[in-house]
Amino acid sequence: MNRSDRENLALSDEIPAEISEALQLGLQQLLQGQESEAQFTWMSVMAMAEPEQMEVWTEELVRILDAEAIAREVTKDFPLTRVIRQYIYEFSSDRFDNLCSLVWLSLELDIFSSEVKAYLLTLTQIVLSADIEDMLEASQILMDIASKLLGIHPFHDLIELVIEKFEGVSEFQTELLEIRKQLSSTYYQLGTGQYQQQQFAPAFRSFQKVLELSVDLTEPHRADLNFNCGVTLAKQKKFEDAIAFFQAALTSNPNLTSAQQQLSKAKYEVHMAIAGYQFTQDWFSWNIPTWEVYFSKFRNMPHLNFLEVGCWEGRATCWLLENVLTAPTHAITCIDTFAGEDYLNLEQNYANSRMKCNA
């Protein structure tokens, strides 16, 4: 006889036989679909209890109901099992194992009502504050709940809580890996949709979630995710934060050209802000990697004289003065009208000629 059996036997010894029989009668009425009659029977019994007896008699009722629920679960009579476990919850809402079973049964039966959402909220709060040792007996059913939630409410807090709480339990690593994969895939799809709708801040959070959840990423995939995070930050003009993600992308995939370009662009924007430059548009930043390759050899040459034709607003000139022409003996001559490219004048001339023809 185990401890639970001894406790149940001791509990039964404290309860008059007629009381236990009345509680059993209420269960039989419930099993026959006479729910109102069952409630009346149980309430009538409890009305006879002295204050010091109430807790003991309630525990006896819960024991009777729990035994029946376990038997019904074995036969997969889930609708009736759920009804029984709802009554257990009403009489003893602090039973963690019963709450887990009640939530699982609801999801198994495709019930996601406001009542079930309330059960889930309570369960989430308990899991949040509980130690892993307190949840081990219900660990498998918690895994099953998390798996079912992925198809119903994939962003429910309970899923990530289960991952966090059980990540150190070796026997659940296979199940946790599958949960992580499904959840990260869902976040990736969400992030892609948010980016397409120009919701860049939420998109960043979604792509970052994918990085946090994924444990077996290939380096090219990791590079792409870091790149996506960087781009969504850059779209928000958070260039300093974006730089770290572009660098991480290049660490995983040094040949990712798009990350090289975006990194150069982000550094350009940061430098622009620090230097206080103001230019009407950016046509230059994409050229910086190429210029760095071909102009780096001139950096230490004395007495350099550069002639720049068509420097527009002087952005290229500034870059040369900061990165190549840094010695006192260096000089640069710029030739430009600073009035825009020739095609702008041509377009205006064409418009004027059309007006004359129409006149």
Coordinates of C-alpha atoms in Angstrom, one line a residue:
M1 CA 0.0 0.0 0.0
N2 CA 1.5 3.3 -1.1
R3 CA 1.3 6.7 0.7
S4 CA -1.6 7.9 -1.4
D5 CA -3.6 4.7 -0.6
R6 CA -2.9 5.1 3.1
E7 CA -4.0 8.7 3.1
N8 CA -7.2 7.8 1.2
L9 CA -7.9 5.0 3.7
A10 CA -7.3 7.3 6.6
L11 CA -9.5 9.9 5.0
S12 CA -12.3 7.4 4.5
D13 CA -12.1 6.4 8.2
E14 CA -12.9 9.9 9.2
I15 CA -16.1 10.1 7.2
P16 CA -19.3 8.4 8.1
A17 CA -20.3 5.6 5.7
E18 CA -23.6 7.3 4.9
I19 CA -21.8 10.5 3.9
S20 CA -19.4 8.7 1.6
E21 CA -22.4 6.8 0.1
A22 CA -24.2 10.1 -0.5
L23 CA -21.2 11.5 -2.3
Q24 CA -21.0 8.4 -4.4
L25 CA -24.7 8.8 -5.2
G26 CA -24.0 12.3 -6.5
L27 CA -21.3 10.9 -8.8
Q28 CA -23.7 8.2 -10.2
Q29 CA -26.3 10.9 -10.9
L30 CA -23.6 12.9 -12.8
L31 CA -22.6 9.8 -14.8
Q32 CA -26.3 9.4 -15.8
G33 CA -26.5 12.9 -17.0
Q34 CA -28.4 14.2 -14.0
E35 CA -26.1 17.1 -13.4
S36 CA -28.5 19.3 -11.4
E37 CA -29.5 16.3 -9.2
A38 CA -25.8 15.6 -8.5
Q39 CA -25.1 19.2 -7.5
F40 CA -28.1 19.1 -5.2
T41 CA -26.9 15.9 -3.6
W42 CA -23.4 17.2 -3.0
M43 CA -24.6 20.5 -1.6
S44 CA -27.0 18.8 0.7
V45 CA -24.2 16.7 2.1
M46 CA -21.9 19.7 2.6
A47 CA -24.7 21.6 4.3
M48 CA -24.7 18.9 7.1
A49 CA -21.0 19.3 7.7
E50 CA -19.6 21.0 10.7
P51 CA -17.0 23.7 10.0
E52 CA -14.2 21.3 11.0
Q53 CA -15.7 18.6 8.8
M54 CA -16.1 20.6 5.6
E55 CA -12.5 20.3 4.4
V56 CA -12.4 16.5 5.0
W57 CA -15.7 15.9 3.3
T58 CA -14.6 18.0 0.3
E59 CA -11.4 16.1 0.0
E60 CA -13.4 12.9 0.0
L61 CA -15.6 14.1 -2.8
V62 CA -12.5 15.2 -4.8
R63 CA -11.0 11.8 -4.2
I64 CA -14.1 10.0 -5.5
L65 CA -14.3 12.3 -8.5
D66 CA -10.6 12.0 -9.3
A67 CA -10.7 8.2 -9.2
E68 CA -13.6 8.2 -11.7
A69 CA -11.9 10.7 -13.9
I70 CA -8.8 8.6 -14.1
A71 CA -10.9 5.5 -15.0
R72 CA -12.8 7.5 -17.7
E73 CA -9.5 8.8 -19.2
V74 CA -8.3 5.2 -19.7
T75 CA -11.4 4.5 -21.8
K76 CA -10.9 7.8 -23.6
D77 CA -14.3 9.1 -22.6
F78 CA -13.0 12.6 -22.7
P79 CA -16.2 14.7 -22.7
L80 CA -17.4 13.1 -19.5
T81 CA -13.9 13.2 -18.0
R82 CA -13.8 16.9 -18.7
V83 CA -17.1 17.4 -16.9
I84 CA -15.8 15.5 -13.8
R85 CA -12.6 17.5 -13.8
Q86 CA -14.5 20.7 -14.0
Y87 CA -16.3 19.8 -10.7
I88 CA -13.0 18.8 -9.1
Y89 CA -11.7 22.3 -10.1
E90 CA -14.8 23.9 -8.5
F91 CA -14.3 22.1 -5.3
S92 CA -10.5 22.2 -5.2
S93 CA -9.1 24.8 -7.6
D94 CA -5.5 24.5 -6.3
R95 CA -4.9 20.9 -7.6
F96 CA -2.2 21.4 -10.2
D97 CA -2.6 18.0 -11.8
N98 CA -6.3 18.4 -12.2
L99 CA -5.9 21.8 -13.8
C100 CA -3.4 20.5 -16.3
S101 CA -5.8 17.6 -17.2
L102 CA -8.7 20.0 -17.5
V103 CA -6.8 22.2 -19.9
W104 CA -5.5 19.3 -21.9
L105 CA -9.0 17.8 -22.2
S106 CA -10.4 21.1 -23.4
L107 CA -7.8 21.5 -26.1
E108 CA -8.2 17.8 -27.1
L109 CA -12.0 18.4 -27.6
D110 CA -11.3 21.7 -29.5
I111 CA -12.8 23.8 -26.8
F112 CA -11.2 27.2 -26.5
S113 CA -13.9 29.2 -24.8
S114 CA -13.4 32.2 -22.4
E115 CA -13.6 29.7 -19.6
V116 CA -10.7 27.6 -21.0
K117 CA -8.7 30.8 -21.6
A118 CA -9.2 31.5 -17.9
Y119 CA -8.0 28.0 -17.0
L120 CA -4.9 28.7 -19.2
L121 CA -4.2 32.0 -17.5
T122 CA -4.3 30.4 -14.1
L123 CA -2.1 27.5 -15.3
T124 CA 0.4 29.9 -16.8
Q125 CA 0.6 31.9 -13.6
I126 CA 1.3 28.7 -11.6
V127 CA 4.0 27.5 -14.0
L128 CA 5.6 30.9 -13.9
S129 CA 6.1 30.8 -10.2
A130 CA 6.6 27.1 -9.7
D131 CA 9.9 25.2 -9.3
I132 CA 10.6 22.4 -11.7
E133 CA 10.4 19.8 -8.9
D134 CA 6.8 20.8 -8.2
M135 CA 5.8 20.2 -11.8
L136 CA 7.6 16.9 -12.7
E137 CA 4.6 14.7 -12.1
A138 CA 2.6 16.8 -14.6
S139 CA 5.5 17.4 -17.0
Q140 CA 4.3 15.2 -19.8
I141 CA 0.8 16.7 -19.9
L142 CA 2.4 20.2 -19.9
M143 CA 4.4 19.1 -22.9
D144 CA 1.2 17.9 -24.6
I145 CA -0.6 21.2 -23.8
A146 CA 2.3 23.2 -25.3
S147 CA 2.2 21.1 -28.4
K148 CA -1.6 21.5 -28.8
L149 CA -1.4 25.3 -28.2
L150 CA 1.0 25.6 -31.2
G151 CA -2.0 24.9 -33.5
I152 CA -4.5 27.0 -31.6
H153 CA -2.7 30.0 -30.0
P154 CA 1.0 29.7 -31.0
F155 CA 2.0 32.9 -29.2
H156 CA 0.5 32.0 -25.8
D157 CA 3.0 32.7 -23.0
L158 CA 2.6 29.1 -21.6
I159 CA 4.5 27.6 -24.6
E160 CA 7.7 29.5 -24.0
L161 CA 7.4 29.0 -20.2
V162 CA 7.3 25.3 -20.7
I163 CA 10.4 25.5 -23.0
E164 CA 12.2 27.6 -20.3
K165 CA 11.2 25.5 -17.3
F166 CA 12.1 22.1 -18.9
E167 CA 15.1 22.9 -21.1
G168 CA 17.4 21.3 -18.6
V169 CA 15.3 18.0 -18.3
S170 CA 17.0 15.5 -20.6
E171 CA 14.0 13.2 -21.2
F172 CA 12.1 16.0 -22.8
Q173 CA 14.7 17.4 -25.2
T174 CA 13.2 15.7 -28.3
E175 CA 9.8 17.1 -27.6
L176 CA 11.2 20.6 -26.7
L177 CA 13.2 20.6 -30.0
E178 CA 10.1 20.0 -32.0
I179 CA 8.1 22.7 -30.1
R180 CA 11.0 25.1 -30.7
K181 CA 11.0 24.3 -34.4
Q182 CA 7.3 24.8 -34.9
L183 CA 7.2 28.0 -32.8
S184 CA 10.2 29.5 -34.5
S185 CA 8.7 28.7 -37.9
T186 CA 5.5 30.5 -36.9
Y187 CA 7.4 33.5 -35.7
Y188 CA 9.3 33.6 -39.0
Q189 CA 6.1 33.7 -41.0
L190 CA 4.7 36.4 -38.7
G191 CA 7.9 38.5 -39.1
T192 CA 7.8 38.2 -42.9
G193 CA 4.2 39.3 -43.0
Q194 CA 4.9 42.2 -40.6
Y195 CA 7.9 43.4 -42.7
Q196 CA 5.8 43.3 -45.9
Q197 CA 3.2 45.5 -44.1
Q198 CA 6.0 47.8 -43.1
Q199 CA 5.5 47.0 -39.4
F200 CA 9.3 47.1 -38.8
A201 CA 9.4 47.1 -35.0
P202 CA 7.1 44.0 -34.6
A203 CA 9.0 42.3 -37.5
F204 CA 12.3 42.8 -35.6
R205 CA 10.9 41.3 -32.5
S206 CA 9.6 38.3 -34.4
F207 CA 12.9 37.6 -36.2
Q208 CA 14.7 38.0 -32.9
K209 CA 12.4 35.4 -31.4
V210 CA 13.4 33.0 -34.2
L211 CA 17.0 33.5 -33.3
E212 CA 16.3 32.9 -29.6
L213 CA 14.2 29.8 -30.1
S214 CA 16.3 28.0 -32.7
V215 CA 19.1 25.7 -31.4
D216 CA 20.1 23.9 -34.6
L217 CA 20.4 26.7 -37.2
T218 CA 22.8 26.2 -40.1
E219 CA 25.2 29.1 -40.5
P220 CA 23.6 30.4 -43.7
H221 CA 20.2 30.4 -42.0
R222 CA 21.6 32.2 -38.9
A223 CA 23.2 34.7 -41.3
D224 CA 19.8 35.4 -43.0
L225 CA 18.0 35.8 -39.6
N226 CA 20.6 38.3 -38.4
F227 CA 20.4 40.1 -41.7
N228 CA 16.6 40.4 -41.3
C229 CA 17.0 41.8 -37.8
G230 CA 19.5 44.3 -39.1
V231 CA 17.3 45.4 -41.9
T232 CA 14.2 45.9 -39.7
L233 CA 16.3 48.0 -37.3
A234 CA 17.7 50.0 -40.2
K235 CA 14.2 50.7 -41.5
Q236 CA 13.6 52.3 -38.1
K237 CA 16.8 54.3 -38.4
K238 CA 18.3 52.4 -35.5
F239 CA 21.6 52.1 -37.4
E240 CA 23.9 51.6 -34.5
D241 CA 21.9 48.6 -33.3
A242 CA 21.6 47.3 -36.9
I243 CA 25.4 47.2 -37.3
A244 CA 25.8 44.4 -34.7
F245 CA 23.3 42.2 -36.6
F246 CA 24.9 42.8 -40.0
Q247 CA 28.3 42.0 -38.5
A248 CA 26.8 38.8 -37.0
A249 CA 25.4 37.9 -40.4
L250 CA 28.8 38.2 -42.0
T251 CA 30.4 36.2 -39.2
S252 CA 28.1 33.3 -40.2
N253 CA 28.3 33.9 -43.9
P254 CA 31.2 36.2 -45.0
N255 CA 30.0 36.1 -48.6
L256 CA 26.6 37.5 -47.9
T257 CA 26.8 40.5 -50.2
S258 CA 23.6 42.1 -49.1
A259 CA 24.9 42.2 -45.5
Q260 CA 28.1 43.8 -46.6
Q261 CA 26.2 46.5 -48.4
Q262 CA 23.8 47.1 -45.5
L263 CA 26.7 47.2 -43.0
S264 CA 28.4 49.8 -45.1
K265 CA 25.2 51.8 -45.4
A266 CA 24.5 51.6 -41.6
K267 CA 28.1 52.7 -40.8
Y268 CA 27.7 55.5 -43.3
E269 CA 24.4 56.7 -41.6
V270 CA 26.0 56.6 -38.1
H271 CA 29.0 58.6 -39.3
M272 CA 26.7 61.1 -41.0
A273 CA 24.9 61.7 -37.7
I274 CA 28.2 62.0 -35.7
A275 CA 29.8 64.4 -38.3
G276 CA 26.6 66.4 -38.6
Y277 CA 26.5 66.1 -42.4
Q278 CA 23.2 66.9 -44.2
F279 CA 22.7 65.6 -47.7
T280 CA 19.5 65.5 -49.6
Q281 CA 19.9 61.9 -50.7
D282 CA 22.3 58.9 -50.5
W283 CA 23.8 57.8 -53.8
F284 CA 27.2 57.3 -52.4
S285 CA 27.2 54.7 -49.5
W286 CA 27.0 51.7 -51.8
N287 CA 30.3 52.7 -53.4
I288 CA 32.2 52.8 -50.1
P289 CA 33.3 49.1 -50.1
T290 CA 34.7 49.5 -53.7
W291 CA 36.4 52.8 -52.9
E292 CA 38.0 51.3 -49.8
V293 CA 39.5 48.6 -51.9
Y294 CA 40.9 50.8 -54.7
F295 CA 41.7 53.9 -52.8
S296 CA 43.4 52.4 -49.8
K297 CA 46.7 52.2 -51.5
F298 CA 46.9 56.0 -51.8
R299 CA 46.5 56.7 -48.1
N300 CA 50.2 57.0 -47.2
M301 CA 51.3 58.6 -50.4
P302 CA 52.7 62.2 -50.0
H303 CA 51.8 65.2 -52.2
L304 CA 48.6 63.7 -53.6
N305 CA 46.4 65.9 -55.8
F306 CA 42.9 64.7 -56.7
L307 CA 40.6 66.2 -59.3
E308 CA 37.0 65.3 -58.8
V309 CA 34.4 66.1 -61.5
G310 CA 30.8 65.8 -60.6
C311 CA 31.0 65.6 -56.8
W312 CA 27.3 66.7 -56.4
E313 CA 26.8 67.8 -52.8
G314 CA 30.3 67.0 -51.8
R315 CA 29.7 63.7 -50.1
A316 CA 32.4 61.8 -52.0
T317 CA 34.7 64.7 -51.3
C318 CA 34.1 64.4 -47.6
W319 CA 34.9 60.7 -47.7
L320 CA 38.1 61.3 -49.6
L321 CA 39.2 64.0 -47.1
E322 CA 38.4 61.7 -44.2
N323 CA 39.9 58.4 -45.5
V324 CA 42.5 59.1 -48.1
L325 CA 43.6 62.7 -48.3
T326 CA 44.5 63.1 -44.7
A327 CA 48.1 64.5 -44.9
P328 CA 48.8 68.3 -45.0
T329 CA 50.4 67.8 -48.5
H330 CA 47.2 66.4 -49.9
A331 CA 44.8 68.5 -52.0
I332 CA 41.6 68.0 -53.9
T333 CA 39.9 70.1 -56.6
C334 CA 36.2 69.7 -57.1
I335 CA 34.4 70.7 -60.3
D336 CA 30.6 70.8 -60.1
T337 CA 27.7 73.2 -60.4
F338 CA 26.2 71.7 -57.3
A339 CA 22.9 72.1 -59.1
G340 CA 22.1 68.6 -59.9
E341 CA 22.8 66.3 -62.9
D342 CA 22.4 67.3 -66.5
Y343 CA 19.4 65.2 -67.1
L344 CA 17.4 67.4 -64.8
N345 CA 18.0 70.3 -67.1
L346 CA 17.3 68.2 -70.2
E347 CA 13.9 67.2 -68.7
Q348 CA 13.0 70.8 -68.0
N349 CA 14.1 71.8 -71.5
Y350 CA 11.9 69.1 -72.9
A351 CA 9.0 70.2 -70.9
N352 CA 9.5 73.8 -72.0
S353 CA 9.6 72.7 -75.7
R354 CA 6.4 70.8 -75.3
M355 CA 4.7 73.8 -73.9
K356 CA 5.8 75.9 -76.8
C357 CA 4.6 73.3 -79.3
N358 CA 1.2 73.2 -77.6
A359 CA 0.9 76.9 -77.7

